[in-house]
Amino acid sequence: EAPCYAREHQPEASGTTVLRYLFDDCVLDTSRRELRRGVAPVAIEPQVFDLLVHLIRHRDRVVDKDELLATVWHGRIVSESALFNRINAARNAVGDSGNRQRLIKTLPRKGLRFVGNVREESAAAGPELSPLASPRLALPDRPSIAVLPFANMSGDPDQDHFADGICEDLITGLARIRWLFVIARNSSFVYKGRAVDVSQVGRELGVRYVLEGSVRRSGRRLRISAQLVDAITGTHYWADRYDRVLGDIFAVQDEITRSVAAAIEPQLLAAEGVRTLARSADDLGAWELVARAQTHFWRLTREDCAAAVEPLKRAVEAFPDYAPARGLLGFCQVFSAHMGWSDREHGLLLGRQQAVRSIALDDRHAWGHIALAYWAMMERRTDEAIAAFRRAVSLNPNSAAAHSHLSRGFAFAGREREAIEHGGAAIRLSPLDPEMALFLGAIAVAHYAAGRYAETIERSLEAQRLRPGFQGSRRLLCASLAQAGRIDEARLLLATIRREQPELSLDWIRANVPYQTAELMERYLEGFRKAGLGEK
């Protein structure tokens, strides 16, 4: 087939119709052998140009190494490093360098595929290539957001400082989310005082999401409104309004920005996860695989946890240095062992390995620390667990999930006051969070440890209503019903649990449920003895 490939890339005859390929912010003109990004020409070697053209022309399938060698090098022997360098040069030329692979995707042991959206244009050879009418910056390889200056709707110039402070603090707070690309203040503030279309902002700044809002004052009352919009589709993902009495201006500003930043994180995760569902896993990049895994994990079932692990393993294999994938994979593996969905020793071993590697790659990403903390809690290394959970909170104090996990660490250690404090903080930060069942579950453990069984039942029932497959919450509900004297209900629930988890026994609980002291463990076992559970 080599001669056929070679003929395909002979220069077109003068005056014939040729194709331009328009994708992302690029225009590739095959007649002029010219590549532009935005309005600027890009220097590109002839072999790299031919490689790029061939990938785009055959973007409907995977192109293997042998085909590239036949096409670009006409069958000549070329080293692996030379081929690798040309592929990297093609990626750099179109702004697809690093771990992005938004346009040129590597399929391990199979080849390459151009996965960007391409528009073809026919044109007579010879005319000058016109620049793009509306150049668009390339989207980063992770979710990206611009925070626009909040509009001062009061007509009071003094409120400009407050509105600007809200915007600046939101940029700072969102920048703590390591998987989120946040446009700097100076870039966003060029829109201050202008009526703008969010799609225009997305196009000019190269972001997918825009956060905008307004500040209105009446007497001593403040009303702050905010909304999260997808700049590509125009979809509104979240909006909220905050009414406050004006007192300490900095305290009000801190409270508002913390609430908004905390609400944005799960909304963005959910939006990113939904975006991946319509695409094949083979076409997903590192972040997109992580986002897809989140949509499964949040359901808290055995099947969904396994479904979350699969794309995370794929991400770790294809992008071994991507810390978020390793951190979330480690957490899922440890959590699965705790729930009884997988072998304890195997799950903890693999989970710890992924957590340690995630932290080594990026020690400022909270997910790796949460995974390592959960492993330490399962191994009853109490101080180590709480220290690692605290580290996750310090990295992003606005993370409701981080506060919830710290709450869980305190609860299993019997420190019920601190557990309820951080669990309450998680709920206040993100009252509609998809992980709400986990928030409630940690608070329920704290109440059980303190002997407050009625409160445990209340929180556990709510967690079960939200996530019926949450096995840890169901077990706790069973023990608390028995401790509250509702023996018949406890035994009926135990029978249901054992149908799904036949290996459940008092011995299994001792090995797998991470109460950190003998006294707390005995209280938990006592509930199951009353419900009728045996040793083995």
Coordinates of C-alpha atoms in Angstrom, one line a residue:
E1 CA 0.0 0.0 0.0
A2 CA 3.0 2.3 0.3
P3 CA 2.9 3.6 -3.2
C4 CA -0.8 4.5 -2.8
Y5 CA -0.1 6.5 0.3
A6 CA 2.8 8.2 -1.4
R7 CA 0.6 9.3 -4.4
E8 CA -2.1 10.6 -2.0
H9 CA 0.3 13.2 -0.7
Q10 CA 1.7 14.5 -4.0
P11 CA 1.1 18.3 -4.4
E12 CA -2.1 19.2 -6.1
A13 CA -1.9 20.7 -9.6
S14 CA -2.1 24.5 -9.8
G15 CA -5.6 25.8 -10.1
T16 CA -7.4 22.7 -8.9
T17 CA -9.8 22.6 -6.0
V18 CA -8.1 21.9 -2.7
L19 CA -9.3 21.5 0.9
R20 CA -8.7 23.6 3.9
Y21 CA -9.2 22.0 7.3
L22 CA -10.6 24.2 10.1
F23 CA -10.4 22.8 13.6
D24 CA -10.2 24.3 17.1
D25 CA -8.4 27.7 16.4
C26 CA -6.4 26.3 13.5
V27 CA -6.6 26.5 9.7
L28 CA -4.6 23.9 7.7
D29 CA -4.3 24.8 4.0
T30 CA -3.0 21.9 1.9
S31 CA -2.4 23.9 -1.2
R32 CA -0.2 26.4 0.4
R33 CA 1.1 23.9 2.9
E34 CA 0.4 26.4 5.6
L35 CA -0.9 26.1 9.2
R36 CA -2.3 29.0 11.1
R37 CA -3.4 29.2 14.7
G38 CA -5.7 32.2 15.1
V39 CA -4.2 34.8 12.8
A40 CA -0.6 33.7 13.2
P41 CA 1.3 31.3 10.9
V42 CA 2.9 28.3 12.6
A43 CA 6.4 27.1 11.5
I44 CA 6.1 23.4 10.7
E45 CA 8.5 20.9 9.1
P46 CA 7.3 19.2 5.9
Q47 CA 7.2 15.7 7.4
V48 CA 5.2 17.0 10.4
F49 CA 2.8 18.8 8.0
D50 CA 2.3 15.6 6.0
L51 CA 1.7 13.6 9.2
L52 CA -0.9 16.0 10.4
V53 CA -2.7 16.0 7.0
H54 CA -2.8 12.3 6.9
L55 CA -4.2 12.0 10.4
I56 CA -6.9 14.6 9.6
R57 CA -7.9 13.0 6.3
H58 CA -8.3 9.6 8.0
R59 CA -9.8 10.9 11.2
D60 CA -12.6 8.3 10.9
R61 CA -10.2 5.5 12.0
V62 CA -7.0 4.7 13.9
V63 CA -3.8 5.1 11.9
D64 CA -1.0 2.7 12.9
K65 CA 2.7 3.3 12.9
D66 CA 3.3 1.3 9.7
E67 CA 0.8 3.4 7.8
L68 CA 2.5 6.6 8.9
L69 CA 5.9 5.3 7.9
A70 CA 4.6 4.4 4.5
T71 CA 2.9 7.7 4.0
V72 CA 5.3 10.3 5.5
W73 CA 8.6 8.5 5.0
H74 CA 7.6 6.4 1.9
G75 CA 8.7 3.2 3.5
R76 CA 12.1 4.3 4.6
I77 CA 13.4 2.9 7.9
V78 CA 12.9 5.4 10.7
S79 CA 13.7 5.1 14.4
E80 CA 11.0 5.0 17.1
S81 CA 12.4 8.2 18.6
A82 CA 12.2 10.1 15.2
L83 CA 8.6 9.1 14.8
F84 CA 7.8 10.0 18.4
N85 CA 9.5 13.4 17.9
R86 CA 7.4 14.1 14.7
I87 CA 4.2 13.2 16.5
N88 CA 5.1 15.5 19.4
A89 CA 5.9 18.3 16.9
A90 CA 2.5 17.8 15.3
R91 CA 0.8 18.1 18.7
N92 CA 2.8 21.2 19.6
A93 CA 1.9 22.8 16.2
V94 CA -1.9 22.5 16.9
G95 CA -1.7 23.3 20.6
D96 CA -2.2 19.8 21.8
S97 CA 1.0 19.2 23.8
G98 CA 1.5 17.5 27.1
N99 CA -1.3 15.2 28.5
R100 CA -4.0 17.0 26.6
Q101 CA -4.7 14.8 23.6
R102 CA -7.8 16.8 22.7
L103 CA -7.0 16.6 19.0
I104 CA -4.4 13.8 18.4
K105 CA -5.1 10.9 20.6
T106 CA -2.7 8.0 21.2
L107 CA -4.4 4.6 21.6
P108 CA -1.7 2.4 23.3
R109 CA -0.4 -0.4 21.0
K110 CA -2.9 0.6 18.3
G111 CA -1.9 3.9 16.8
L112 CA -3.1 7.5 16.5
R113 CA -6.4 9.1 15.7
F114 CA -7.3 12.7 15.1
V115 CA -10.4 13.3 17.3
G116 CA -11.0 17.0 16.9
N117 CA -14.0 18.5 15.2
V118 CA -13.0 19.4 11.6
R119 CA -14.8 21.6 9.0
E120 CA -13.6 21.2 5.4
E121 CA -13.6 24.1 3.0
S122 CA -13.1 24.0 -0.8
A123 CA -11.2 26.8 -2.4
A124 CA -9.3 27.5 -5.6
A125 CA -5.5 27.2 -5.2
G126 CA -3.7 30.5 -5.1
P127 CA -5.8 33.0 -3.1
E128 CA -4.4 34.3 0.1
L129 CA -5.7 32.5 3.2
S130 CA -7.9 34.8 5.2
P131 CA -7.5 34.7 9.0
L132 CA -10.3 33.4 11.1
A133 CA -13.0 35.9 11.6
S134 CA -13.4 35.1 15.3
P135 CA -10.3 33.3 16.6
R136 CA -10.8 31.0 19.5
L137 CA -8.3 30.1 22.1
A138 CA -7.8 26.3 22.5
L139 CA -9.6 24.9 25.5
P140 CA -7.2 23.5 28.2
D141 CA -6.9 19.8 28.9
R142 CA -9.1 20.2 32.0
P143 CA -12.3 22.1 32.9
S144 CA -11.7 25.9 32.6
I145 CA -13.6 28.8 34.0
A146 CA -13.6 32.6 33.9
V147 CA -15.0 34.6 36.8
L148 CA -16.4 37.8 35.4
P149 CA -16.5 41.0 37.5
F150 CA -19.7 41.1 39.5
A151 CA -22.0 43.8 38.4
N152 CA -22.8 46.6 40.9
M153 CA -26.6 47.0 40.6
S154 CA -26.9 49.6 43.4
G155 CA -25.6 52.6 41.7
D156 CA -23.4 53.2 44.7
P157 CA -19.7 53.6 43.7
D158 CA -18.7 52.3 47.1
Q159 CA -20.1 48.9 46.2
D160 CA -17.6 48.6 43.3
H161 CA -14.9 47.6 45.8
F162 CA -17.1 44.9 47.4
A163 CA -18.1 43.5 44.0
D164 CA -14.5 43.4 42.9
G165 CA -13.5 41.8 46.1
I166 CA -16.1 39.0 45.6
C167 CA -14.7 38.3 42.2
E168 CA -11.1 38.3 43.3
D169 CA -11.8 36.0 46.2
L170 CA -13.8 33.6 44.0
I171 CA -10.8 33.4 41.6
T172 CA -8.5 32.6 44.6
G173 CA -11.0 30.1 46.0
L174 CA -11.6 28.3 42.7
A175 CA -7.8 28.2 42.0
R176 CA -7.5 25.8 45.0
I177 CA -9.4 23.1 43.0
R178 CA -6.3 21.5 41.3
W179 CA -8.3 19.9 38.4
L180 CA -9.8 23.3 37.4
F181 CA -8.1 25.8 35.1
V182 CA -9.0 29.3 36.3
I183 CA -8.4 32.4 34.2
A184 CA -6.4 35.1 36.0
R185 CA -8.0 38.2 37.4
N186 CA -6.5 40.6 34.8
S187 CA -7.9 38.5 31.9
S188 CA -11.4 38.5 33.4
F189 CA -11.4 42.1 34.4
V190 CA -11.1 43.4 30.8
Y191 CA -14.9 42.8 30.7
K192 CA -15.6 45.0 33.6
G193 CA -18.5 47.4 32.9
R194 CA -19.2 45.8 29.5
A195 CA -22.3 44.0 28.4
V196 CA -20.9 40.7 27.1
D197 CA -22.2 37.4 25.8
V198 CA -20.8 34.4 27.7
S199 CA -20.1 32.6 24.4
Q200 CA -17.9 35.6 23.4
V201 CA -16.0 35.3 26.7
G202 CA -15.5 31.6 26.2
R203 CA -14.2 32.2 22.7
E204 CA -11.9 35.0 23.6
L205 CA -10.5 33.5 26.8
G206 CA -10.5 29.8 25.8
V207 CA -12.8 28.6 28.7
R208 CA -15.7 26.3 28.8
Y209 CA -17.5 27.8 31.8
V210 CA -18.2 31.3 33.0
L211 CA -19.3 32.4 36.4
E212 CA -21.1 35.8 36.5
G213 CA -23.1 37.6 39.1
S214 CA -24.3 40.8 40.6
V215 CA -24.4 42.7 43.9
R216 CA -27.4 44.8 45.0
R217 CA -27.6 46.8 48.2
S218 CA -30.7 48.2 49.9
G219 CA -30.1 50.0 53.2
R220 CA -28.1 47.5 55.3
R221 CA -29.1 44.5 53.3
L222 CA -27.0 42.9 50.5
R223 CA -28.2 40.5 47.8
I224 CA -25.6 38.7 45.8
S225 CA -26.6 36.6 42.8
A226 CA -24.4 34.2 40.9
Q227 CA -24.8 31.7 38.0
L228 CA -22.6 29.2 36.3
V229 CA -23.0 29.0 32.5
D230 CA -21.5 26.7 29.9
A231 CA -19.9 29.1 27.4
I232 CA -20.0 26.5 24.6
T233 CA -23.7 25.4 24.8
G234 CA -25.2 28.2 26.8
T235 CA -26.5 25.8 29.4
H236 CA -27.1 27.2 32.9
Y237 CA -25.8 24.6 35.4
W238 CA -26.3 26.4 38.6
A239 CA -27.6 29.7 40.1
D240 CA -28.2 30.9 43.6
R241 CA -28.9 34.0 45.6
Y242 CA -27.5 35.1 48.9
D243 CA -29.1 37.7 51.2
R244 CA -27.0 39.1 54.0
V245 CA -27.2 41.9 56.6
L246 CA -24.3 44.2 56.0
G247 CA -21.9 44.1 59.0
D248 CA -18.3 43.3 58.9
I249 CA -17.8 43.7 55.1
F250 CA -14.9 41.3 55.0
A251 CA -16.7 38.6 56.9
V252 CA -19.7 38.9 54.6
Q253 CA -17.4 38.8 51.6
D254 CA -15.6 35.7 52.9
E255 CA -18.9 33.9 53.7
I256 CA -20.3 34.5 50.2
T257 CA -17.2 33.6 48.3
R258 CA -16.8 30.4 50.3
S259 CA -20.3 29.4 49.7
V260 CA -20.2 30.0 45.9
A261 CA -16.8 28.4 45.5
A262 CA -17.9 25.3 47.4
A263 CA -21.1 25.0 45.3
I264 CA -19.3 25.3 42.0
E265 CA -17.0 22.3 42.5
P266 CA -19.6 19.5 42.5
Q267 CA -21.6 21.3 39.8
L268 CA -18.6 21.3 37.5
L269 CA -17.8 17.7 38.3
A270 CA -21.4 16.7 37.5
A271 CA -21.4 18.8 34.3
E272 CA -18.1 17.3 33.1
G273 CA -19.3 13.8 33.9
V274 CA -22.5 14.2 31.8
R275 CA -20.4 15.6 28.9
T276 CA -18.4 12.4 28.7
L277 CA -21.4 10.0 28.6
A278 CA -22.2 10.5 24.9
R279 CA -18.6 9.6 23.9
S280 CA -16.7 6.4 23.6
A281 CA -14.2 5.8 26.3
D282 CA -11.5 5.4 23.6
D283 CA -12.0 9.1 22.7
L284 CA -11.7 10.4 26.3
G285 CA -8.7 12.2 27.7
A286 CA -7.3 11.9 31.2
W287 CA -9.6 14.4 32.9
E288 CA -12.6 13.1 31.0
L289 CA -12.1 9.6 32.2
V290 CA -11.9 10.9 35.8
A291 CA -15.1 12.9 35.3
R292 CA -16.9 9.8 33.9
A293 CA -15.7 7.8 36.9
Q294 CA -17.2 10.4 39.3
T295 CA -20.7 10.0 37.7
H296 CA -20.6 6.3 38.7
F297 CA -19.0 6.6 42.1
W298 CA -21.6 9.1 43.4
R299 CA -24.3 6.4 43.2
L300 CA -22.6 4.4 45.9
T301 CA -23.5 0.9 44.7
R302 CA -21.2 -2.1 44.2
E303 CA -21.8 -2.1 40.5
D304 CA -21.2 1.7 40.1
C305 CA -18.0 1.5 42.2
A306 CA -16.7 -1.2 39.8
A307 CA -17.8 1.0 36.9
A308 CA -15.9 3.9 38.3
V309 CA -12.7 1.9 38.7
E310 CA -12.7 0.8 35.0
P311 CA -12.2 4.3 33.4
L312 CA -9.7 5.2 36.2
K313 CA -7.6 2.2 35.4
R314 CA -7.7 3.2 31.7
A315 CA -6.6 6.7 32.6
V316 CA -3.7 5.5 34.8
E317 CA -2.5 3.2 32.0
A318 CA -2.7 5.8 29.3
F319 CA -1.6 8.8 31.4
P320 CA 0.6 7.4 34.2
D321 CA 1.6 10.8 35.5
Y322 CA -1.9 12.2 35.9
A323 CA -2.3 12.6 39.7
P324 CA -6.2 13.1 39.9
A325 CA -6.8 9.7 38.2
R326 CA -4.5 7.9 40.7
G327 CA -5.9 9.7 43.7
L328 CA -9.5 8.9 42.8
L329 CA -8.7 5.3 41.9
G330 CA -6.9 4.8 45.2
F331 CA -9.9 6.2 47.1
C332 CA -12.4 4.0 45.1
Q333 CA -10.3 0.9 45.8
V334 CA -10.1 1.6 49.6
F335 CA -13.8 2.6 49.8
S336 CA -14.8 -0.6 48.0
A337 CA -12.9 -2.7 50.6
H338 CA -14.7 -0.8 53.4
M339 CA -18.1 -1.4 51.9
G340 CA -17.4 -5.2 51.5
W341 CA -17.5 -4.9 47.7
S342 CA -14.0 -6.2 47.2
D343 CA -11.3 -8.1 49.0
R344 CA -10.0 -6.1 51.9
E345 CA -6.2 -6.8 51.7
H346 CA -6.1 -6.5 47.9
G347 CA -8.1 -3.3 47.9
L348 CA -6.1 -1.6 50.6
L349 CA -2.8 -2.6 49.0
L350 CA -3.7 -1.3 45.6
G351 CA -5.4 1.8 47.1
R352 CA -2.4 2.8 49.1
Q353 CA -0.1 2.4 46.1
Q354 CA -2.2 4.7 44.0
A355 CA -2.6 7.3 46.8
V356 CA 1.2 7.4 47.4
R357 CA 1.9 7.8 43.7
S358 CA -0.7 10.5 43.3
I359 CA 0.8 12.5 46.2
A360 CA 4.3 12.1 44.7
L361 CA 3.1 13.5 41.4
D362 CA 1.2 16.4 42.9
D363 CA 1.1 16.8 46.7
R364 CA -1.3 19.8 46.4
H365 CA -4.1 17.7 45.0
A366 CA -6.5 16.7 47.8
W367 CA -7.7 13.4 46.3
G368 CA -4.4 11.6 46.9
H369 CA -4.4 12.7 50.6
I370 CA -8.0 11.7 51.1
A371 CA -7.2 8.2 49.6
L372 CA -4.1 7.8 51.8
A373 CA -6.1 9.0 54.9
Y374 CA -8.9 6.5 54.2
W375 CA -6.3 3.7 53.9
A376 CA -4.7 4.7 57.3
M377 CA -8.2 4.8 58.9
M378 CA -8.9 1.3 57.6
E379 CA -5.6 0.2 59.1
R380 CA -6.5 1.9 62.4
R381 CA -3.6 4.3 62.2
T382 CA -5.7 7.0 63.7
D383 CA -3.3 10.0 64.0
E384 CA -2.0 9.4 60.5
A385 CA -5.5 9.2 59.1
I386 CA -6.7 12.4 60.7
A387 CA -3.5 14.3 59.8
A388 CA -3.9 13.3 56.1
F389 CA -7.7 14.3 56.2
R390 CA -6.7 17.6 57.7
R391 CA -4.1 18.1 54.9
A392 CA -6.9 17.7 52.3
V393 CA -9.0 20.3 54.0
S394 CA -6.1 22.7 54.3
L395 CA -5.4 22.4 50.5
N396 CA -9.0 23.4 49.7
P397 CA -11.0 24.8 52.7
N398 CA -14.0 25.3 50.4
S399 CA -14.2 21.6 49.6
A400 CA -17.3 20.1 51.1
A401 CA -16.0 16.6 50.3
A402 CA -12.8 17.2 52.2
H403 CA -14.7 18.4 55.3
S404 CA -16.9 15.3 55.0
H405 CA -14.0 12.9 54.9
L406 CA -12.4 14.6 57.9
S407 CA -15.7 14.3 59.6
R408 CA -15.6 10.5 58.9
G409 CA -12.1 10.2 60.3
F410 CA -13.1 12.0 63.6
A411 CA -16.4 9.9 63.8
F412 CA -14.7 6.5 63.6
A413 CA -12.2 7.8 66.2
G414 CA -15.0 8.7 68.6
R415 CA -14.4 12.4 68.4
E416 CA -18.1 13.1 67.8
R417 CA -18.0 16.9 68.4
E418 CA -15.4 17.5 65.8
A419 CA -17.0 15.0 63.4
I420 CA -20.4 16.8 63.6
E421 CA -18.7 20.2 63.2
H422 CA -17.0 19.2 59.9
G423 CA -20.0 17.2 58.7
G424 CA -22.2 20.3 59.3
A425 CA -19.6 22.4 57.5
A426 CA -19.8 20.1 54.4
I427 CA -23.6 20.3 54.3
R428 CA -23.6 24.1 54.6
L429 CA -20.9 24.5 51.9
S430 CA -22.8 22.2 49.4
P431 CA -26.4 21.6 50.5
L432 CA -27.3 19.9 47.2
D433 CA -24.1 17.9 46.8
P434 CA -24.2 14.5 45.0
E435 CA -22.1 13.1 47.9
M436 CA -24.7 14.2 50.5
A437 CA -25.3 10.5 51.6
L438 CA -21.6 10.3 52.5
F439 CA -21.9 13.6 54.5
L440 CA -24.9 12.2 56.4
G441 CA -23.2 8.8 56.9
A442 CA -20.2 10.4 58.7
I443 CA -22.5 12.3 61.0
A444 CA -24.5 9.2 61.7
V445 CA -21.3 7.3 62.7
A446 CA -20.5 10.2 65.1
H447 CA -24.0 9.9 66.8
Y448 CA -23.6 6.2 67.1
A449 CA -20.2 6.5 68.7
A450 CA -21.8 8.9 71.3
G451 CA -24.7 6.5 71.9
R452 CA -27.3 8.7 70.3
Y453 CA -29.2 6.0 68.4
A454 CA -32.3 7.9 67.5
E455 CA -30.1 10.6 65.8
T456 CA -28.2 7.8 64.1
I457 CA -31.3 6.2 62.7
E458 CA -32.6 9.6 61.4
R459 CA -29.3 10.4 59.5
S460 CA -29.0 6.8 58.3
L461 CA -32.5 6.7 56.9
E462 CA -31.9 10.0 55.0
A463 CA -28.6 8.6 53.6
Q464 CA -30.5 5.5 52.5
R465 CA -33.2 7.5 50.9
L466 CA -30.6 9.3 48.8
R467 CA -28.4 6.3 48.0
P468 CA -30.1 3.0 48.7
G469 CA -27.0 1.0 47.7
F470 CA -24.8 2.7 50.3
Q471 CA -23.9 -0.5 52.3
G472 CA -22.0 1.2 55.1
S473 CA -25.0 3.3 56.0
R474 CA -27.3 0.3 55.8
R475 CA -25.2 -1.6 58.2
L476 CA -25.1 1.3 60.7
L477 CA -28.9 1.6 60.4
C478 CA -29.3 -2.1 61.3
A479 CA -27.0 -1.8 64.4
S480 CA -28.7 1.5 65.6
L481 CA -32.2 0.0 65.2
A482 CA -31.2 -2.9 67.4
Q483 CA -29.6 -0.6 70.0
A484 CA -32.8 1.5 70.1
G485 CA -34.8 -1.6 70.9
R486 CA -36.4 -2.0 67.5
I487 CA -35.2 -5.6 67.2
D488 CA -37.7 -6.9 64.7
E489 CA -36.9 -4.1 62.2
A490 CA -33.2 -4.7 62.8
R491 CA -33.5 -8.4 62.1
L492 CA -35.5 -7.8 59.0
L493 CA -32.9 -5.4 57.7
L494 CA -30.1 -7.7 58.6
A495 CA -31.6 -10.4 56.4
T496 CA -31.7 -8.0 53.5
I497 CA -28.1 -7.0 54.1
R498 CA -26.9 -10.6 54.2
R499 CA -28.6 -11.4 50.9
E500 CA -26.3 -8.8 49.3
Q501 CA -23.3 -9.5 51.6
P502 CA -23.5 -13.2 52.6
E503 CA -20.0 -13.0 54.1
L504 CA -21.1 -10.5 56.8
S505 CA -20.3 -11.7 60.3
L506 CA -19.0 -10.3 63.6
D507 CA -15.5 -11.5 62.5
W508 CA -15.9 -9.6 59.2
I509 CA -16.9 -6.5 61.0
R510 CA -13.9 -6.6 63.3
A511 CA -11.6 -6.8 60.3
N512 CA -13.3 -4.4 58.0
V513 CA -15.2 -1.7 59.8
P514 CA -12.7 1.0 60.9
Y515 CA -13.7 1.9 64.5
Q516 CA -10.5 3.1 66.0
T517 CA -10.9 1.9 69.6
A518 CA -11.9 -1.4 71.2
E519 CA -14.7 0.3 73.0
L520 CA -16.3 1.8 69.9
M521 CA -15.9 -1.6 68.1
E522 CA -17.6 -3.4 70.9
R523 CA -20.6 -1.0 70.8
Y524 CA -21.0 -1.6 67.1
L525 CA -20.8 -5.4 67.5
E526 CA -23.3 -5.2 70.3
G527 CA -25.9 -3.8 67.9
F528 CA -25.4 -6.6 65.5
R529 CA -25.5 -9.3 68.2
K530 CA -28.9 -7.9 69.2
A531 CA -30.0 -8.1 65.6
G532 CA -29.0 -11.8 65.5
L533 CA -25.6 -11.8 63.7
G534 CA -23.2 -14.6 64.5
E535 CA -19.4 -14.8 64.8
K536 CA -18.8 -16.4 61.4

